[in-house]
Amino acid sequence: MLPTSNDDATLRAVKHPYPTLLVDTLILLVSIAILLLISSVSLGGGGGYVNVESPEGSFRYSLATDREVVAHGPLGETHIIIESGSAKIIDSPCPTKTCVHQGAISTASGWIACLPNQILLTIVSSANGEAEVDDVAN
C-alpha cells in the first residue's frame, strides 16, 4: 500500500520537527567538544614548550610560565619573551630584524628563525616529547 498524506509516519515527521532539531544540535555540540578536546591534547592542554636552539645548545621552556629568555649567537644576544602561551623575539642584533617583526608563535607548527644570529624557536607540544623543562622561573 502506498503512503498517503494521512499516514502516521508522514504526520509524525511533519508534526514534530523538534526531535530532529534536538538530535542535530546534540551531534553538533558533541562534534565541537571532540574538536576542542583534540586541539587541547595536541598542545598538551596548554602545556606546550618553546624549544630555543642556538650555538650554545638547545633549551626547552614551558609556555605556561611567562619569562624573558636571552639566547646568545655569533652576533650577540637575542631577547625572547614567553607570555600567555606564546613566544616571540623582541630584540636581536641582526641587521634586518625580520625575526622581531615576525610576531608571536603559539602552535606546534610555529617557528621563528634569526638566521644571522643562528637562533631558532619552535613550539613543541608536551605530547611530542618528554615533559622536561630546562629552566624554571622562581
mmCIF file of C-alpha atoms in Angstrom:
data_model
loop_
_atom_site.group_PDB
_atom_site.id
_atom_site.type_symbol
_atom_site.label_atom_id
_atom_site.label_comp_id
_atom_site.label_asym_id
_atom_site.label_seq_id
_atom_site.Cartn_x
_atom_site.Cartn_y
_atom_site.Cartn_z
ATOM 1 C CA MET A 1 0.000 0.000 0.000
ATOM 2 C CA LEU A 2 1.325 3.451 -0.918
ATOM 3 C CA PRO A 3 1.684 6.019 1.858
ATOM 4 C CA THR A 4 -0.914 8.714 1.865
ATOM 5 C CA SER A 5 -0.880 12.144 3.424
ATOM 6 C CA ASN A 6 -2.812 10.641 6.340
ATOM 7 C CA ASP A 7 -0.091 8.068 7.033
ATOM 8 C CA ASP A 8 1.087 8.096 10.694
ATOM 9 C CA ALA A 9 4.804 8.320 9.796
ATOM 10 C CA THR A 10 4.243 11.286 7.500
ATOM 11 C CA LEU A 11 2.141 13.105 10.070
ATOM 12 C CA ARG A 12 4.663 12.411 12.822
ATOM 13 C CA ALA A 13 7.542 13.851 10.741
ATOM 14 C CA VAL A 14 5.583 16.958 9.866
ATOM 15 C CA LYS A 15 4.042 17.493 13.293
ATOM 16 C CA HIS A 16 7.197 17.079 15.379
ATOM 17 C CA PRO A 17 10.312 18.605 13.778
ATOM 18 C CA TYR A 18 11.818 19.280 17.240
ATOM 19 C CA PRO A 19 13.244 15.786 17.883
ATOM 20 C CA THR A 20 15.266 16.082 14.662
ATOM 21 C CA LEU A 21 16.438 19.559 15.638
ATOM 22 C CA LEU A 22 17.385 18.281 19.092
ATOM 23 C CA VAL A 23 19.362 15.364 17.662
ATOM 24 C CA ASP A 24 21.127 17.651 15.172
ATOM 25 C CA THR A 25 22.019 20.097 17.956
ATOM 26 C CA LEU A 26 23.373 17.300 20.143
ATOM 27 C CA ILE A 27 25.502 15.963 17.280
ATOM 28 C CA LEU A 28 26.876 19.451 16.638
ATOM 29 C CA LEU A 29 27.708 20.010 20.322
ATOM 30 C CA VAL A 30 29.420 16.622 20.639
ATOM 31 C CA SER A 31 31.443 17.339 17.481
ATOM 32 C CA ILE A 32 32.583 20.707 18.840
ATOM 33 C CA ALA A 33 33.531 19.113 22.168
ATOM 34 C CA ILE A 34 35.590 16.454 20.374
ATOM 35 C CA LEU A 35 37.391 19.100 18.280
ATOM 36 C CA LEU A 36 38.201 21.126 21.411
ATOM 37 C CA LEU A 37 39.498 18.014 23.143
ATOM 38 C CA ILE A 38 41.690 17.078 20.181
ATOM 39 C CA SER A 39 43.134 20.595 19.909
ATOM 40 C CA SER A 40 43.766 20.688 23.656
ATOM 41 C CA VAL A 41 45.578 17.354 23.565
ATOM 42 C CA SER A 42 47.650 18.359 20.526
ATOM 43 C CA LEU A 43 49.141 21.233 22.523
ATOM 44 C CA GLY A 44 49.257 19.270 25.735
ATOM 45 C CA GLY A 45 46.356 21.178 27.266
ATOM 46 C CA GLY A 46 48.205 24.453 27.079
ATOM 47 C CA GLY A 47 51.337 22.758 28.413
ATOM 48 C CA GLY A 48 53.436 23.160 25.298
ATOM 49 C CA TYR A 49 57.059 24.210 25.179
ATOM 50 C CA VAL A 50 59.209 26.553 23.166
ATOM 51 C CA ASN A 51 62.461 24.991 22.017
ATOM 52 C CA VAL A 52 65.272 27.565 21.630
ATOM 53 C CA GLU A 53 68.200 26.416 19.532
ATOM 54 C CA SER A 54 71.389 28.470 19.474
ATOM 55 C CA PRO A 55 75.115 27.858 19.013
ATOM 56 C CA GLU A 56 75.207 27.284 22.814
ATOM 57 C CA GLY A 57 72.756 24.378 22.585
ATOM 58 C CA SER A 58 69.072 23.539 22.612
ATOM 59 C CA PHE A 59 66.873 24.638 25.523
ATOM 60 C CA ARG A 60 63.193 23.967 26.266
ATOM 61 C CA TYR A 61 60.984 26.395 28.213
ATOM 62 C CA SER A 62 57.372 25.943 29.274
ATOM 63 C CA LEU A 63 54.795 28.149 27.554
ATOM 64 C CA ALA A 64 52.769 28.104 30.770
ATOM 65 C CA THR A 65 55.301 30.337 32.580
ATOM 66 C CA ASP A 66 55.816 33.947 31.491
ATOM 67 C CA ARG A 67 59.500 34.912 31.285
ATOM 68 C CA GLU A 68 62.242 36.564 29.253
ATOM 69 C CA VAL A 69 64.994 34.384 27.807
ATOM 70 C CA VAL A 70 68.289 35.540 26.328
ATOM 71 C CA ALA A 71 69.887 33.357 23.643
ATOM 72 C CA HIS A 72 73.484 34.026 22.610
ATOM 73 C CA GLY A 73 74.523 33.821 18.960
ATOM 74 C CA PRO A 74 77.569 34.910 16.972
ATOM 75 C CA LEU A 75 76.224 38.494 16.614
ATOM 76 C CA GLY A 76 75.208 38.894 20.259
ATOM 77 C CA GLU A 77 72.104 38.491 22.437
ATOM 78 C CA THR A 78 68.654 37.677 21.105
ATOM 79 C CA HIS A 79 65.881 38.516 23.591
ATOM 80 C CA ILE A 80 62.841 36.217 23.646
ATOM 81 C CA ILE A 81 59.598 36.817 25.547
ATOM 82 C CA ILE A 82 57.385 33.900 26.586
ATOM 83 C CA GLU A 83 53.952 35.076 27.739
ATOM 84 C CA SER A 84 50.330 33.989 27.570
ATOM 85 C CA GLY A 85 51.195 30.669 25.925
ATOM 86 C CA SER A 86 53.219 32.168 23.074
ATOM 87 C CA ALA A 87 56.819 33.134 22.333
ATOM 88 C CA LYS A 88 58.359 35.926 20.280
ATOM 89 C CA ILE A 89 61.696 37.564 19.644
ATOM 90 C CA ILE A 90 61.618 41.158 20.870
ATOM 91 C CA ASP A 91 65.199 42.176 20.060
ATOM 92 C CA SER A 92 68.098 40.752 18.116
ATOM 93 C CA PRO A 93 71.390 42.146 16.771
ATOM 94 C CA CYS A 94 70.620 41.044 13.212
ATOM 95 C CA PRO A 95 70.577 43.792 10.561
ATOM 96 C CA THR A 96 67.073 43.288 9.084
ATOM 97 C CA LYS A 97 65.117 42.398 12.274
ATOM 98 C CA THR A 98 62.891 40.020 10.296
ATOM 99 C CA CYS A 99 62.698 37.723 13.316
ATOM 100 C CA VAL A 100 61.439 40.596 15.508
ATOM 101 C CA HIS A 101 58.753 41.580 13.001
ATOM 102 C CA GLN A 102 57.515 38.006 12.592
ATOM 103 C CA GLY A 103 55.414 38.220 15.768
ATOM 104 C CA ALA A 104 54.479 35.573 18.315
ATOM 105 C CA ILE A 105 54.135 31.825 17.797
ATOM 106 C CA SER A 106 51.902 29.548 19.840
ATOM 107 C CA THR A 107 51.034 26.450 17.788
ATOM 108 C CA ALA A 108 53.006 23.266 17.252
ATOM 109 C CA SER A 109 53.716 24.245 13.639
ATOM 110 C CA GLY A 110 55.049 27.683 14.606
ATOM 111 C CA TRP A 111 58.688 28.727 14.304
ATOM 112 C CA ILE A 112 60.844 31.850 14.243
ATOM 113 C CA ALA A 113 64.372 31.922 12.879
ATOM 114 C CA CYS A 114 67.045 34.566 13.219
ATOM 115 C CA LEU A 115 69.443 33.269 10.586
ATOM 116 C CA PRO A 116 72.224 35.857 11.033
ATOM 117 C CA ASN A 117 72.395 35.155 14.786
ATOM 118 C CA GLN A 118 71.730 31.403 14.367
ATOM 119 C CA ILE A 119 68.696 31.298 16.719
ATOM 120 C CA LEU A 120 65.654 29.083 16.072
ATOM 121 C CA LEU A 121 62.441 28.992 18.103
ATOM 122 C CA THR A 122 59.970 26.149 17.625
ATOM 123 C CA ILE A 123 56.840 25.172 19.525
ATOM 124 C CA VAL A 124 56.703 21.602 20.798
ATOM 125 C CA SER A 125 53.599 20.053 22.329
ATOM 126 C CA SER A 126 54.107 18.134 25.548
ATOM 127 C CA ALA A 127 52.687 15.080 23.762
ATOM 128 C CA ASN A 128 55.594 15.158 21.253
ATOM 129 C CA GLY A 129 58.359 14.605 23.725
ATOM 130 C CA GLU A 130 59.402 14.288 27.297
ATOM 131 C CA ALA A 131 57.927 16.833 29.655
ATOM 132 C CA GLU A 132 61.260 18.096 30.944
ATOM 133 C CA VAL A 133 61.930 21.812 31.149
ATOM 134 C CA ASP A 134 65.411 23.320 31.076
ATOM 135 C CA ASP A 135 64.559 26.327 33.223
ATOM 136 C CA VAL A 136 62.078 27.115 35.973
ATOM 137 C CA ALA A 137 61.126 30.674 36.932
ATOM 138 C CA ASN A 138 61.327 31.487 40.620
#
